[in-house]
Tab-separated table of C-alpha atoms in Angstrom:
chain	number	residue	atom	x	y	z
A	320	MET	CA	-3.084	-26.437	35.959
A	321	LYS	CA	0.675	-26.719	35.418
A	322	PHE	CA	0.209	-25.396	31.865
A	323	LEU	CA	-1.721	-22.380	33.141
A	324	PHE	CA	0.963	-21.626	35.741
A	325	ILE	CA	3.777	-21.874	33.175
A	326	VAL	CA	2.002	-19.530	30.718
A	327	ILE	CA	1.330	-16.894	33.393
A	328	MET	CA	4.902	-17.003	34.739
A	329	PHE	CA	6.353	-16.801	31.214
A	330	ILE	CA	4.328	-13.732	30.242
A	331	SER	CA	5.058	-12.008	33.572
A	332	PHE	CA	8.772	-12.664	33.102
A	333	LEU	CA	8.713	-11.111	29.622
A	334	ILE	CA	6.729	-8.036	30.551
A	335	TYR	CA	8.024	-7.103	34.000
A	336	PRO	CA	11.650	-6.207	33.061
A	337	ILE	CA	10.659	-3.624	30.450
A	338	GLY	CA	8.885	-1.444	32.996
A	339	VAL	CA	5.485	-1.163	31.370
A	340	HIS	CA	4.062	0.240	34.587
A	341	ALA	CA	6.285	3.326	34.322
A	342	ASN	CA	5.753	4.022	30.645
A	343	GLY	CA	2.161	5.208	30.645
A	344	THR	CA	1.737	8.285	28.471
A	345	SER	CA	-1.125	10.397	27.249
A	346	PHE	CA	-1.866	10.641	23.539
A	347	LEU	CA	0.860	12.652	21.796
A	348	GLU	CA	0.522	15.794	19.708
A	349	ASP	CA	3.799	16.908	18.167
A	350	SER	CA	3.748	19.418	15.337
A	351	SER	CA	5.637	18.810	12.118
A	352	SER	CA	8.757	20.984	11.781
A	353	PRO	CA	9.264	21.706	8.074
A	354	SER	CA	12.481	21.451	6.115
A	355	GLY	CA	12.814	22.686	2.569
A	356	HIS	CA	14.564	23.777	-0.586
A	357	VAL	CA	17.837	25.735	-0.346
A	358	LEU	CA	17.663	29.431	-1.178
A	359	PRO	CA	20.326	32.091	-1.839
A	360	MET	CA	20.814	34.693	0.879
A	361	GLU	CA	22.005	37.253	-1.672
A	362	GLU	CA	20.796	38.153	-5.150
A	363	GLY	CA	22.757	36.555	-7.970
A	364	ILE	CA	22.475	34.806	-11.297
A	365	VAL	CA	22.437	31.172	-10.254
A	366	ARG	CA	19.965	28.627	-11.537
A	367	ILE	CA	18.900	25.127	-10.542
A	368	ASN	CA	18.886	22.845	-13.585
A	369	LYS	CA	17.729	19.783	-11.727
A	370	GLU	CA	16.742	18.732	-8.228
A	371	LYS	CA	16.171	15.235	-6.866
A	372	ILE	CA	14.578	14.746	-3.446
A	373	MET	CA	14.773	11.276	-1.873
A	374	ILE	CA	12.973	10.731	1.428
A	375	ASP	CA	13.261	7.413	3.264
A	376	ILE	CA	10.907	7.044	6.241
A	377	ALA	CA	12.180	4.776	9.030
A	378	ASN	CA	11.471	3.861	12.650
A	379	ASP	CA	13.693	5.729	15.084
A	380	SER	CA	13.463	2.852	17.576
A	381	SER	CA	12.319	-0.748	17.611
A	382	ARG	CA	9.123	-1.713	19.421
A	383	GLY	CA	9.619	-3.980	22.434
A	384	PHE	CA	7.269	-6.654	23.723
A	385	PHE	CA	4.035	-5.031	24.925
A	386	ASP	CA	5.466	-1.566	24.281
A	387	MET	CA	2.376	0.604	23.859
A	388	ASP	CA	4.261	3.740	22.825
A	389	ASN	CA	4.188	4.475	19.109
A	390	PRO	CA	7.776	4.697	17.820
A	391	PRO	CA	8.959	8.075	16.508
A	392	LEU	CA	9.529	8.192	12.767
A	393	VAL	CA	12.476	9.893	11.097
A	394	ALA	CA	12.977	10.944	7.502
A	395	ASN	CA	16.387	10.180	6.016
A	396	ILE	CA	16.527	12.922	3.408
A	397	GLN	CA	18.926	13.224	0.489
A	398	VAL	CA	18.651	16.193	-1.878
A	399	ILE	CA	20.816	16.523	-4.992
A	400	TYR	CA	20.936	19.810	-6.922
A	401	GLU	CA	22.495	20.523	-10.294
A	402	ILE	CA	23.398	24.169	-9.766
A	403	VAL	CA	24.853	26.559	-12.371
A	404	ASN	CA	26.653	29.899	-12.050
A	405	GLU	CA	25.490	31.872	-15.093
A	406	THR	CA	28.011	34.698	-14.658
A	407	LYS	CA	31.527	34.970	-16.089
A	408	GLU	CA	33.119	35.116	-12.638
A	409	MET	CA	33.533	32.745	-9.717
A	410	MET	CA	30.867	33.395	-7.089
A	411	ASP	CA	30.732	32.949	-3.324
A	412	VAL	CA	27.123	32.005	-2.601
A	413	PRO	CA	25.766	32.062	0.971
A	414	ILE	CA	22.866	29.615	1.216
A	415	ALA	CA	20.095	29.048	3.749
A	416	PHE	CA	18.359	25.712	4.239
A	417	PRO	CA	15.027	25.831	6.136
A	418	GLN	CA	15.175	23.301	8.983
A	419	PRO	CA	13.834	24.582	12.332
A	420	GLY	CA	13.194	21.189	13.917
A	421	ASP	CA	15.529	18.543	15.256
A	422	SER	CA	17.836	17.296	12.521
A	423	TYR	CA	20.865	15.042	12.686
A	424	GLN	CA	23.564	13.422	10.553
A	425	TRP	CA	24.162	16.545	8.477
A	426	ASN	CA	26.426	16.066	5.465
A	427	ILE	CA	26.789	18.688	2.729
A	428	THR	CA	29.036	18.228	-0.299
A	429	LEU	CA	29.762	20.288	-3.412
A	430	ASP	CA	31.202	18.185	-6.225
A	431	GLY	CA	32.142	15.560	-3.641
A	432	GLU	CA	33.923	17.987	-1.277
A	433	ASN	CA	32.537	18.462	2.248
A	434	VAL	CA	30.922	21.817	3.036
A	435	PRO	CA	30.591	22.788	6.732
A	436	LEU	CA	27.544	24.464	8.237
A	437	SER	CA	28.331	28.093	9.015
A	438	GLY	CA	25.474	28.862	11.410
A	439	LYS	CA	21.764	29.521	11.470
A	440	VAL	CA	19.428	32.416	10.770
A	441	LYS	CA	15.799	33.322	11.442
A	442	MET	CA	13.678	33.851	8.334
A	443	ASP	CA	10.084	35.020	7.954
A	444	THR	CA	7.727	32.077	7.653
A	445	SER	CA	5.835	33.776	4.825
A	446	ASP	CA	9.097	34.115	2.849
A	447	LEU	CA	9.678	30.360	3.134
A	448	THR	CA	6.138	29.150	2.560
A	449	GLY	CA	4.882	31.766	0.113
A	450	GLY	CA	1.892	32.175	2.407
A	451	ASN	CA	0.634	28.811	1.155
A	452	LEU	CA	0.201	26.861	4.384
A	453	HIS	CA	-1.332	23.398	4.514
A	454	LYS	CA	-2.723	23.791	8.027
A	455	GLU	CA	-5.168	20.901	7.979
A	456	TRP	CA	-4.095	17.367	8.756
A	457	VAL	CA	-5.346	14.389	6.737
A	458	HIS	CA	-5.755	10.889	8.130
A	459	PRO	CA	-4.345	8.667	5.351
A	460	ARG	CA	-6.495	5.670	6.355
A	461	THR	CA	-9.797	7.529	5.976
A	462	ASN	CA	-8.787	10.662	3.964
A	463	GLU	CA	-10.528	12.701	6.669
A	464	ASN	CA	-9.438	16.351	6.939
A	465	TYR	CA	-9.196	17.771	10.432
A	466	VAL	CA	-7.644	20.638	12.374
A	467	PHE	CA	-4.600	19.835	14.506
A	468	SER	CA	-5.463	20.800	18.072
A	469	GLY	CA	-1.882	21.099	19.353
A	470	TYR	CA	0.766	23.754	18.808
A	471	ASP	CA	1.588	24.225	15.114
A	472	ALA	CA	5.209	25.054	14.232
A	473	LEU	CA	4.094	26.660	10.956
A	474	SER	CA	2.193	29.297	12.926
A	475	LYS	CA	5.488	30.871	14.014
A	476	VAL	CA	6.358	34.291	12.601
A	477	SER	CA	9.866	33.073	11.754
A	478	LEU	CA	11.536	29.726	11.113
A	479	GLU	CA	15.122	28.729	11.724
A	480	SER	CA	17.349	27.940	8.745
A	481	LYS	CA	20.798	26.354	8.640
A	482	THR	CA	23.401	28.285	6.631
A	483	PHE	CA	26.509	27.383	4.625
A	484	ASN	CA	28.660	28.892	1.853
A	485	ILE	CA	29.728	27.476	-1.510
A	486	GLN	CA	31.947	28.656	-4.370
A	487	LEU	CA	30.642	28.273	-7.913
A	488	LYS	CA	32.930	28.463	-10.924
A	489	ALA	CA	31.900	30.670	-13.839
A	490	LYS	CA	29.606	29.089	-16.419
A	491	GLU	CA	29.984	25.655	-14.836
A	492	SER	CA	27.553	23.105	-13.461
A	493	HIS	CA	28.069	21.812	-9.917
A	494	GLU	CA	26.465	19.047	-7.874
A	495	LEU	CA	25.305	20.134	-4.431
A	496	GLN	CA	24.228	17.259	-2.196
A	497	ILE	CA	22.638	17.495	1.244
A	498	ASN	CA	21.963	14.518	3.543
A	499	TYR	CA	20.315	14.721	6.952
A	500	GLU	CA	17.717	13.190	9.266
A	501	ALA	CA	14.542	15.017	10.308
A	502	GLY	CA	11.835	14.013	12.761
A	503	LEU	CA	8.169	13.735	11.759
A	504	GLY	CA	5.261	15.299	13.605
A	505	ILE	CA	2.737	12.932	15.193
A	506	ASP	CA	-0.914	13.051	16.227
A	507	GLU	CA	-2.302	10.202	18.357
A	508	THR	CA	-5.500	11.950	19.400
A	509	ARG	CA	-7.608	11.536	16.271
A	510	SER	CA	-7.957	7.766	16.067
A	511	LEU	CA	-6.551	4.424	17.109
A	512	HIS	CA	-3.682	4.690	14.614
A	513	PRO	CA	-1.198	7.587	14.838
A	514	VAL	CA	-0.782	10.023	11.958
A	515	TYR	CA	2.751	11.215	11.139
A	516	ARG	CA	3.409	14.379	9.140
A	517	LEU	CA	6.367	15.727	7.167
A	518	ASP	CA	6.469	19.161	5.484
A	519	TYR	CA	9.055	19.904	2.792
A	520	LEU	CA	9.028	23.525	1.623
A	521	LEU	CA	9.439	23.864	-2.142
A	522	TYR	CA	8.614	27.578	-2.377
A	523	PRO	CA	12.206	28.766	-1.579
A	524	ALA	CA	13.253	27.413	-4.999
A	525	SER	CA	11.512	30.441	-6.513
A	526	TYR	CA	14.339	32.674	-5.218
A	527	TRP	CA	16.840	31.245	-7.716
A	528	SER	CA	17.144	32.885	-11.135
A	529	ASP	CA	15.620	29.779	-12.728
A	530	PHE	CA	14.420	26.350	-11.668
A	531	LYS	CA	13.763	23.218	-13.755
A	532	ASP	CA	13.119	19.504	-13.401
A	533	LEU	CA	12.150	18.384	-9.922
A	534	SER	CA	11.916	14.680	-9.063
A	535	ILE	CA	10.603	13.371	-5.744
A	536	GLN	CA	10.898	9.864	-4.339
A	537	VAL	CA	9.404	8.846	-1.005
A	538	LYS	CA	9.963	5.403	0.502
A	539	VAL	CA	7.739	4.465	3.441
A	540	LEU	CA	7.516	1.590	5.904
A	541	PRO	CA	5.864	-1.610	4.597
A	542	LYS	CA	2.043	-1.620	4.584
A	543	SER	CA	1.846	2.106	5.394
A	544	PHE	CA	-1.134	4.273	4.494
A	545	VAL	CA	0.029	7.427	2.688
A	546	HIS	CA	-1.604	10.712	1.690
A	547	THR	CA	0.188	13.558	-0.074
A	548	ASN	CA	-1.062	16.877	-1.407
A	549	LEU	CA	1.048	16.557	-4.578
A	550	SER	CA	0.440	14.046	-7.344
A	551	LEU	CA	2.882	11.369	-6.232
A	552	LYS	CA	2.250	7.979	-7.813
A	553	GLN	CA	2.840	4.641	-6.149
A	554	ASN	CA	5.805	3.146	-8.003
A	555	ASP	CA	5.784	-0.076	-6.005
A	556	LYS	CA	4.142	-1.088	-2.750
A	557	ASP	CA	6.417	1.088	-0.578
A	558	THR	CA	7.655	3.852	-2.925
A	559	TYR	CA	5.944	7.001	-4.250
A	560	VAL	CA	7.413	9.132	-7.045
A	561	ALA	CA	6.696	12.272	-9.051
A	562	GLU	CA	8.351	14.310	-11.821
A	563	PHE	CA	7.786	18.055	-12.314
A	564	THR	CA	9.132	20.194	-15.155
A	565	GLU	CA	8.453	23.348	-13.152
A	566	LEU	CA	8.111	24.255	-9.504
A	567	PRO	CA	4.805	23.030	-7.960
A	568	LYS	CA	2.496	25.702	-6.599
A	569	GLU	CA	2.251	23.927	-3.245
A	570	ASN	CA	4.828	22.734	-0.755
A	571	LEU	CA	5.143	18.984	-0.263
A	572	VAL	CA	3.140	17.607	2.685
A	573	LEU	CA	3.179	13.907	3.593
A	574	PHE	CA	0.806	12.142	5.969
A	575	ILE	CA	1.744	8.587	6.927
A	576	SER	CA	0.051	5.973	9.099
A	577	PRO	CA	2.216	2.836	9.377
A	578	SER	CA	0.763	-0.612	9.882
A	579	SER	CA	0.046	-1.130	13.590
A	580	GLY	CA	-0.326	-4.901	13.486
A	581	VAL	CA	-2.503	-7.624	11.976
A	582	VAL	CA	-5.890	-7.558	13.705
A	583	ILE	CA	-5.552	-3.997	15.024
A	584	ASP	CA	-5.284	-2.662	11.443
A	585	LEU	CA	-8.899	-3.715	10.833
A	586	PHE	CA	-10.223	-0.994	13.155
A	587	HIS	CA	-10.100	2.801	13.176
A	588	SER	CA	-11.462	3.568	16.646
A	589	ARG	CA	-10.273	2.380	20.037
A	590	GLY	CA	-13.823	1.579	21.131
A	591	THR	CA	-14.442	-0.691	18.147
A	592	ALA	CA	-11.217	-2.615	18.769
A	593	LEU	CA	-12.106	-3.180	22.428
A	594	PHE	CA	-15.681	-4.170	21.541
A	595	PHE	CA	-14.376	-6.753	19.061
A	596	LEU	CA	-12.069	-8.193	21.732
A	597	VAL	CA	-15.027	-8.592	24.113
A	598	LEU	CA	-17.081	-10.351	21.410
A	599	TRP	CA	-14.159	-12.615	20.545
A	600	THR	CA	-13.730	-13.566	24.202
A	601	ILE	CA	-17.429	-14.440	24.469
A	602	MET	CA	-17.127	-16.521	21.300
A	603	PHE	CA	-14.132	-18.347	22.767
A	604	LEU	CA	-16.080	-19.168	25.943
A	605	ILE	CA	-19.182	-20.351	24.079
A	606	THR	CA	-17.113	-22.487	21.711
A	607	HIS	CA	-15.303	-24.266	24.548
A	608	TRP	CA	-18.345	-24.778	26.764
A	609	LYS	CA	-21.089	-25.425	24.195
A	610	VAL	CA	-19.704	-26.302	20.760
A	611	LEU	CA	-16.535	-28.377	21.218
A	612	PRO	CA	-18.022	-30.837	23.772
A	613	LYS	CA	-20.489	-31.962	21.094
A	614	MET	CA	-17.729	-32.968	18.671
A	615	LYS	CA	-17.059	-36.733	18.676
A	616	ASN	CA	-13.659	-36.690	16.941
A	617	LYS	CA	-11.246	-36.215	19.844
A	618	ILE	CA	-8.162	-35.317	17.777
A	619	LEU	CA	-10.059	-32.735	15.705
A	620	ARG	CA	-11.670	-31.313	18.841
A	621	GLN	CA	-8.350	-30.908	20.642
A	622	GLY	CA	-6.738	-29.424	17.549
A	623	ILE	CA	-9.473	-26.804	17.143
A	624	SER	CA	-9.356	-25.997	20.853
A	625	LEU	CA	-5.585	-25.477	20.890
A	626	ALA	CA	-5.667	-23.445	17.665
A	627	LEU	CA	-8.397	-21.196	19.096
A	628	LEU	CA	-6.356	-20.683	22.266
A	629	PHE	CA	-3.231	-19.520	20.445
A	630	LEU	CA	-5.250	-17.442	17.967
A	631	SER	CA	-7.111	-15.747	20.834
A	632	LEU	CA	-3.859	-15.036	22.695
A	633	PHE	CA	-2.431	-13.468	19.538
A	634	ILE	CA	-5.544	-11.347	18.948
A	635	GLY	CA	-5.503	-10.146	22.554
A	636	TYR	CA	-1.840	-9.205	22.354
A	637	ASP	CA	-2.214	-7.530	18.951
A	638	ILE	CA	-5.013	-5.308	20.270
A	639	LEU	CA	-4.059	-4.683	23.902
A	640	SER	CA	-0.364	-4.018	23.221
A	641	HIS	CA	-1.343	-0.760	21.491
A	642	LYS	CA	-2.194	2.502	23.185
A	643	LEU	CA	-5.959	2.205	23.619
A	644	LEU	CA	-6.089	4.084	26.916
A	645	GLY	CA	-4.105	7.185	27.796
A	646	TYR	CA	-2.244	7.888	31.011
A	647	PRO	CA	-2.920	6.996	33.852
A	648	PHE	CA	-4.921	4.020	32.537
A	649	THR	CA	-2.058	2.420	30.612
A	650	THR	CA	-1.187	0.232	33.595
A	651	PHE	CA	-4.816	-0.883	33.762
A	652	GLN	CA	-4.551	-1.969	30.134
A	653	PHE	CA	-1.583	-4.168	31.080
A	654	ILE	CA	-3.646	-5.713	33.881
A	655	VAL	CA	-6.507	-6.361	31.444
A	656	PHE	CA	-4.119	-8.233	29.156
A	657	ILE	CA	-2.840	-10.423	32.013
A	658	GLY	CA	-6.437	-11.085	33.099
A	659	TYR	CA	-7.362	-11.932	29.513
A	660	VAL	CA	-4.532	-14.485	29.295
A	661	ILE	CA	-5.459	-16.042	32.642
A	662	LEU	CA	-9.131	-16.308	31.661
A	663	LEU	CA	-8.417	-17.987	28.322
A	664	CYS	CA	-5.942	-20.459	29.787
A	665	PHE	CA	-8.219	-21.246	32.727
A	666	VAL	CA	-11.198	-21.932	30.442
A	667	TRP	CA	-9.034	-24.007	28.100
A	668	VAL	CA	-7.689	-26.179	30.955
A	669	LEU	CA	-11.138	-26.744	32.493
A	670	SER	CA	-12.658	-27.457	29.099
A	671	SER	CA	-9.903	-29.974	28.304
A	672	ARG	CA	-10.464	-31.777	31.594
A	673	LYS	CA	-14.200	-31.828	31.050
A	674	ARG	CA	-13.816	-33.235	27.546
A	675	GLY	CA	-11.221	-35.736	28.761
A	676	GLY	CA	-13.527	-36.991	31.493
A	677	GLY	CA	-16.351	-37.449	29.009
A	678	ASP	CA	-14.345	-39.541	26.485
C-alpha cells in the first residue's frame, strides 16, 4: 500500500499548484481575423514584381501538466515585396495593410530602413475580399465542411487596416518587408480536436498596376493536420509551399489541427475517446484478475503487470488531460483522472499480493 500512497501523493502534488479547479472553460469559438496583401491608398503606377509570403505557425504558450486548455496559436508572418515605381519621378506612396485582429511585433522596412506605422483606417470588407468569402470551415482531420456557429469577423461591413508611407525612387526596384505576429481563430465545438483558422487576403494585390510571381510557404507544428483552399504542396513533413505566376482567384485560407497527443489522436469524438478508456480499464481489470494469475513464469508475469500499469496510466493521462467536458464539468474530469489512477494502483497492488501469496 505504500506504493499506492506515494503515487497518489505525487500526482496530487503535481496537479494542485497549477489550479486546475479554477481553469474550467467552455468550448471556445473565436473567429479568424484576416490579414492580407498591402494595397495603395492612392492611384499610381507602381507594380509588384515579386511577393514572398512566409507563415510560421507556433504555440503562443506551453501546455502545463494536466492543462486541459488548448493553447492559442500564432502566425509569425514575413512578407517580402519587390516593388517598382514605373514613373520618372520619386513617389510618396501611402499604403494600407489589412489587419483588423490582434497583431504584435510589427516591423516594416524598405530597403533595410525602418518604416513606422502611421495609423489605421477602416476599409470596406468587399474591397479587401473581392466579395469572395470562404465562410465555411473545414476540419483538416476529416475534410468535413461545416458552418461556424460563432461570430464571424468577415461578416463585418468594414475591416481595420494598418497604414504607413514609403518613398519610391523613379524607375527603381525596392524591397519592402513586413514582419508581424497574428492570432489564429479557433473552434473547439465541432470535435475532440480544435480547428485553427488563418485568413490571408490576396485580393488587395489587384489594386497595384501589375502583379507577378507569388510564392507562399507555410510551416506548421509537427504532426499537424492541414487543409488549405489553394494548391499548396507538402514540401516536407511540416512545410507547405506554392508558386503562382499570377494572382490566385481566391484568398488564402488555412485550417490547422495540431497533434493533441499519442492515443488521443486516434479518435475524433469525445464520446469515442471516453468509451475506449472505459474498455481499456475493463481490460486492465480482467487481465490482472483472470489472465496474469494463470501465468507460471513469475518474472514475465510481474513484467507484464508493471508494463500494463504504466501504459494504462499514460493512456488515462493522454485522454483525460484534454478538454472532453466543458465548464462546469472540467473539475469533474480531474476527479475522474484521480479516481482512475487510484483504481489502477489499487488493483495492481492487490493483484501483486495475490500472485505473491500463490507462488
